[in-house]
Amino acid sequence: MPTMTIISCKIMQDEIIWILENDPAIDEIIVVDNENIGEFVEKLDRTNIIYTTLPLGNISPVCKAEKESKYTVMIYLMELGLHRSPKELKKKVYETVEFLAPYSSGILLFYGLCGNVLGNIEKDFAANALS
């Protein structure tokens, strides 16, 4: 089964919670442990959603093994303040996509317009299509 990765600004955490609550196909949820997840995991706890937190360095072996039998959703929350510098936002998001792509069947980005710096991301990554 696939691993769907969600890379998101913290501001979109309620939308992610709604998806996790309402998609019965999800077998496992992994939240990448970083300084941005505190409020998010509190919301997961309040809604009784079962999840695992893992440091970024421990993601690859887990996701490769889980692809065989489970539909996994992996969530990576990024810093809220990145929108202040569109160039930095684009750089950080692209770096995160490149890092997580080998462990993902697909990647969803949860961002607003933010200067429209992510408007060409599909085209920019088309040559490196996720497999």
mmCIF file of C-alpha atoms in Angstrom:
data_model
loop_
_atom_site.group_PDB
_atom_site.id
_atom_site.type_symbol
_atom_site.label_atom_id
_atom_site.label_comp_id
_atom_site.label_asym_id
_atom_site.label_seq_id
_atom_site.Cartn_x
_atom_site.Cartn_y
_atom_site.Cartn_z
ATOM 1 C CA MET A 1 0.000 0.000 0.000
ATOM 2 C CA PRO A 2 1.131 3.550 -0.547
ATOM 3 C CA THR A 3 2.597 6.211 1.667
ATOM 4 C CA MET A 4 0.976 9.599 1.100
ATOM 5 C CA THR A 5 3.084 12.447 2.420
ATOM 6 C CA ILE A 6 1.520 15.755 3.394
ATOM 7 C CA ILE A 7 3.907 18.699 3.557
ATOM 8 C CA SER A 8 2.121 21.620 5.106
ATOM 9 C CA CYS A 9 2.269 24.984 6.748
ATOM 10 C CA LYS A 10 1.132 24.792 10.383
ATOM 11 C CA ILE A 11 -1.839 27.014 9.540
ATOM 12 C CA MET A 12 -3.459 24.110 7.639
ATOM 13 C CA GLN A 13 -3.439 21.647 10.538
ATOM 14 C CA ASP A 14 -7.233 21.692 11.042
ATOM 15 C CA GLU A 15 -7.741 20.664 7.411
ATOM 16 C CA ILE A 16 -5.291 17.807 7.863
ATOM 17 C CA ILE A 17 -7.066 16.674 11.034
ATOM 18 C CA TRP A 18 -10.375 16.634 9.132
ATOM 19 C CA ILE A 19 -8.868 14.410 6.426
ATOM 20 C CA LEU A 20 -7.384 12.042 8.990
ATOM 21 C CA GLU A 21 -10.700 11.797 10.859
ATOM 22 C CA ASN A 22 -12.737 11.164 7.720
ATOM 23 C CA ASP A 23 -10.651 8.815 5.590
ATOM 24 C CA PRO A 24 -11.360 5.239 6.685
ATOM 25 C CA ALA A 25 -8.713 3.860 4.298
ATOM 26 C CA ILE A 26 -5.812 5.200 6.381
ATOM 27 C CA ASP A 27 -4.075 2.420 8.314
ATOM 28 C CA GLU A 28 -1.237 4.379 9.862
ATOM 29 C CA ILE A 29 -0.324 8.003 10.541
ATOM 30 C CA ILE A 30 3.256 9.148 11.006
ATOM 31 C CA VAL A 31 3.982 12.685 12.178
ATOM 32 C CA VAL A 32 7.538 13.795 11.517
ATOM 33 C CA ASP A 33 8.868 15.069 14.825
ATOM 34 C CA ASN A 34 10.069 18.666 14.679
ATOM 35 C CA GLU A 35 9.520 21.953 16.489
ATOM 36 C CA ASN A 36 6.287 22.611 14.560
ATOM 37 C CA ILE A 37 4.131 19.680 15.708
ATOM 38 C CA GLY A 38 3.203 20.573 19.324
ATOM 39 C CA GLU A 39 -0.243 22.027 18.685
ATOM 40 C CA PHE A 40 -0.938 19.491 15.936
ATOM 41 C CA VAL A 41 -0.322 16.410 18.092
ATOM 42 C CA GLU A 42 -2.433 17.967 20.871
ATOM 43 C CA LYS A 43 -5.291 18.173 18.364
ATOM 44 C CA LEU A 44 -4.690 14.587 17.275
ATOM 45 C CA ASP A 45 -4.818 13.511 20.926
ATOM 46 C CA ARG A 46 -8.069 15.425 21.528
ATOM 47 C CA THR A 47 -9.705 13.702 18.561
ATOM 48 C CA ASN A 48 -8.352 10.279 19.602
ATOM 49 C CA ILE A 49 -6.481 9.802 16.341
ATOM 50 C CA ILE A 50 -3.748 7.197 16.729
ATOM 51 C CA TYR A 51 -0.392 8.244 15.313
ATOM 52 C CA THR A 52 3.328 7.740 15.682
ATOM 53 C CA THR A 53 5.918 10.500 15.861
ATOM 54 C CA LEU A 54 9.303 9.796 14.351
ATOM 55 C CA PRO A 55 12.373 11.953 13.827
ATOM 56 C CA LEU A 56 13.139 12.693 10.207
ATOM 57 C CA GLY A 57 16.217 10.467 10.336
ATOM 58 C CA ASN A 58 14.087 7.407 11.188
ATOM 59 C CA ILE A 59 11.536 7.822 8.405
ATOM 60 C CA SER A 60 13.114 5.879 5.554
ATOM 61 C CA PRO A 61 13.251 2.352 7.002
ATOM 62 C CA VAL A 62 9.759 2.602 8.462
ATOM 63 C CA CYS A 63 8.102 3.867 5.308
ATOM 64 C CA LYS A 64 9.838 1.363 3.046
ATOM 65 C CA ALA A 65 8.688 -1.521 5.236
ATOM 66 C CA GLU A 66 5.156 -0.190 5.640
ATOM 67 C CA LYS A 67 4.587 0.326 1.901
ATOM 68 C CA GLU A 68 4.097 -3.405 1.588
ATOM 69 C CA SER A 69 1.015 -3.757 3.764
ATOM 70 C CA LYS A 70 -0.485 -0.458 4.920
ATOM 71 C CA TYR A 71 -1.853 2.805 3.613
ATOM 72 C CA THR A 72 0.280 5.265 5.539
ATOM 73 C CA VAL A 73 -0.092 9.029 5.750
ATOM 74 C CA MET A 74 3.058 10.865 6.751
ATOM 75 C CA ILE A 75 2.741 14.483 7.878
ATOM 76 C CA TYR A 76 5.574 16.993 7.798
ATOM 77 C CA LEU A 77 4.637 20.400 9.225
ATOM 78 C CA MET A 78 6.787 23.338 8.263
ATOM 79 C CA GLU A 79 7.426 26.628 10.022
ATOM 80 C CA LEU A 80 4.568 29.128 9.886
ATOM 81 C CA GLY A 81 6.837 32.148 9.288
ATOM 82 C CA LEU A 82 8.254 30.910 5.979
ATOM 83 C CA HIS A 83 5.622 32.880 4.077
ATOM 84 C CA ARG A 84 7.485 36.092 5.015
ATOM 85 C CA SER A 85 10.226 35.143 2.575
ATOM 86 C CA PRO A 86 8.770 33.512 -0.529
ATOM 87 C CA LYS A 87 12.241 32.617 -1.802
ATOM 88 C CA GLU A 88 13.057 30.812 1.473
ATOM 89 C CA LEU A 89 9.628 29.115 1.491
ATOM 90 C CA LYS A 90 10.210 27.725 -1.985
ATOM 91 C CA LYS A 91 13.718 26.567 -1.097
ATOM 92 C CA LYS A 92 12.598 24.769 2.087
ATOM 93 C CA VAL A 93 9.549 23.144 0.476
ATOM 94 C CA TYR A 94 11.553 21.933 -2.516
ATOM 95 C CA GLU A 95 14.273 20.516 -0.237
ATOM 96 C CA THR A 96 11.630 18.697 1.821
ATOM 97 C CA VAL A 97 9.940 17.290 -1.292
ATOM 98 C CA GLU A 98 13.290 16.047 -2.597
ATOM 99 C CA PHE A 99 14.127 14.399 0.719
ATOM 100 C CA LEU A 100 10.743 12.713 1.273
ATOM 101 C CA ALA A 101 9.946 11.749 -2.333
ATOM 102 C CA PRO A 102 11.841 8.424 -2.251
ATOM 103 C CA TYR A 103 9.702 7.310 0.713
ATOM 104 C CA SER A 104 6.383 8.523 -0.680
ATOM 105 C CA SER A 105 3.933 7.260 -3.245
ATOM 106 C CA GLY A 106 2.608 10.791 -3.570
ATOM 107 C CA ILE A 107 3.019 14.173 -1.944
ATOM 108 C CA LEU A 108 0.303 16.679 -1.108
ATOM 109 C CA LEU A 109 1.283 20.280 -0.423
ATOM 110 C CA PHE A 110 -0.967 22.242 1.899
ATOM 111 C CA TYR A 111 -0.132 25.878 1.201
ATOM 112 C CA GLY A 112 -1.989 28.993 0.158
ATOM 113 C CA LEU A 113 -0.720 31.266 -2.571
ATOM 114 C CA CYS A 114 2.253 32.523 -0.489
ATOM 115 C CA GLY A 115 3.502 34.696 -3.328
ATOM 116 C CA ASN A 116 2.676 31.904 -5.797
ATOM 117 C CA VAL A 117 6.224 30.547 -5.438
ATOM 118 C CA LEU A 118 4.956 26.955 -5.503
ATOM 119 C CA GLY A 119 2.890 27.463 -8.669
ATOM 120 C CA ASN A 120 5.293 25.474 -10.855
ATOM 121 C CA ILE A 121 6.202 22.701 -8.435
ATOM 122 C CA GLU A 122 4.539 19.957 -10.500
ATOM 123 C CA LYS A 123 6.412 21.078 -13.601
ATOM 124 C CA ASP A 124 9.668 21.471 -11.676
ATOM 125 C CA PHE A 125 9.459 17.915 -10.334
ATOM 126 C CA ALA A 126 7.895 16.278 -13.421
ATOM 127 C CA ALA A 127 11.193 14.770 -14.539
ATOM 128 C CA ASN A 128 11.615 13.203 -11.089
ATOM 129 C CA ALA A 129 8.123 11.720 -10.914
ATOM 130 C CA LEU A 130 7.434 9.723 -7.762
ATOM 131 C CA SER A 131 7.347 6.008 -8.370
#
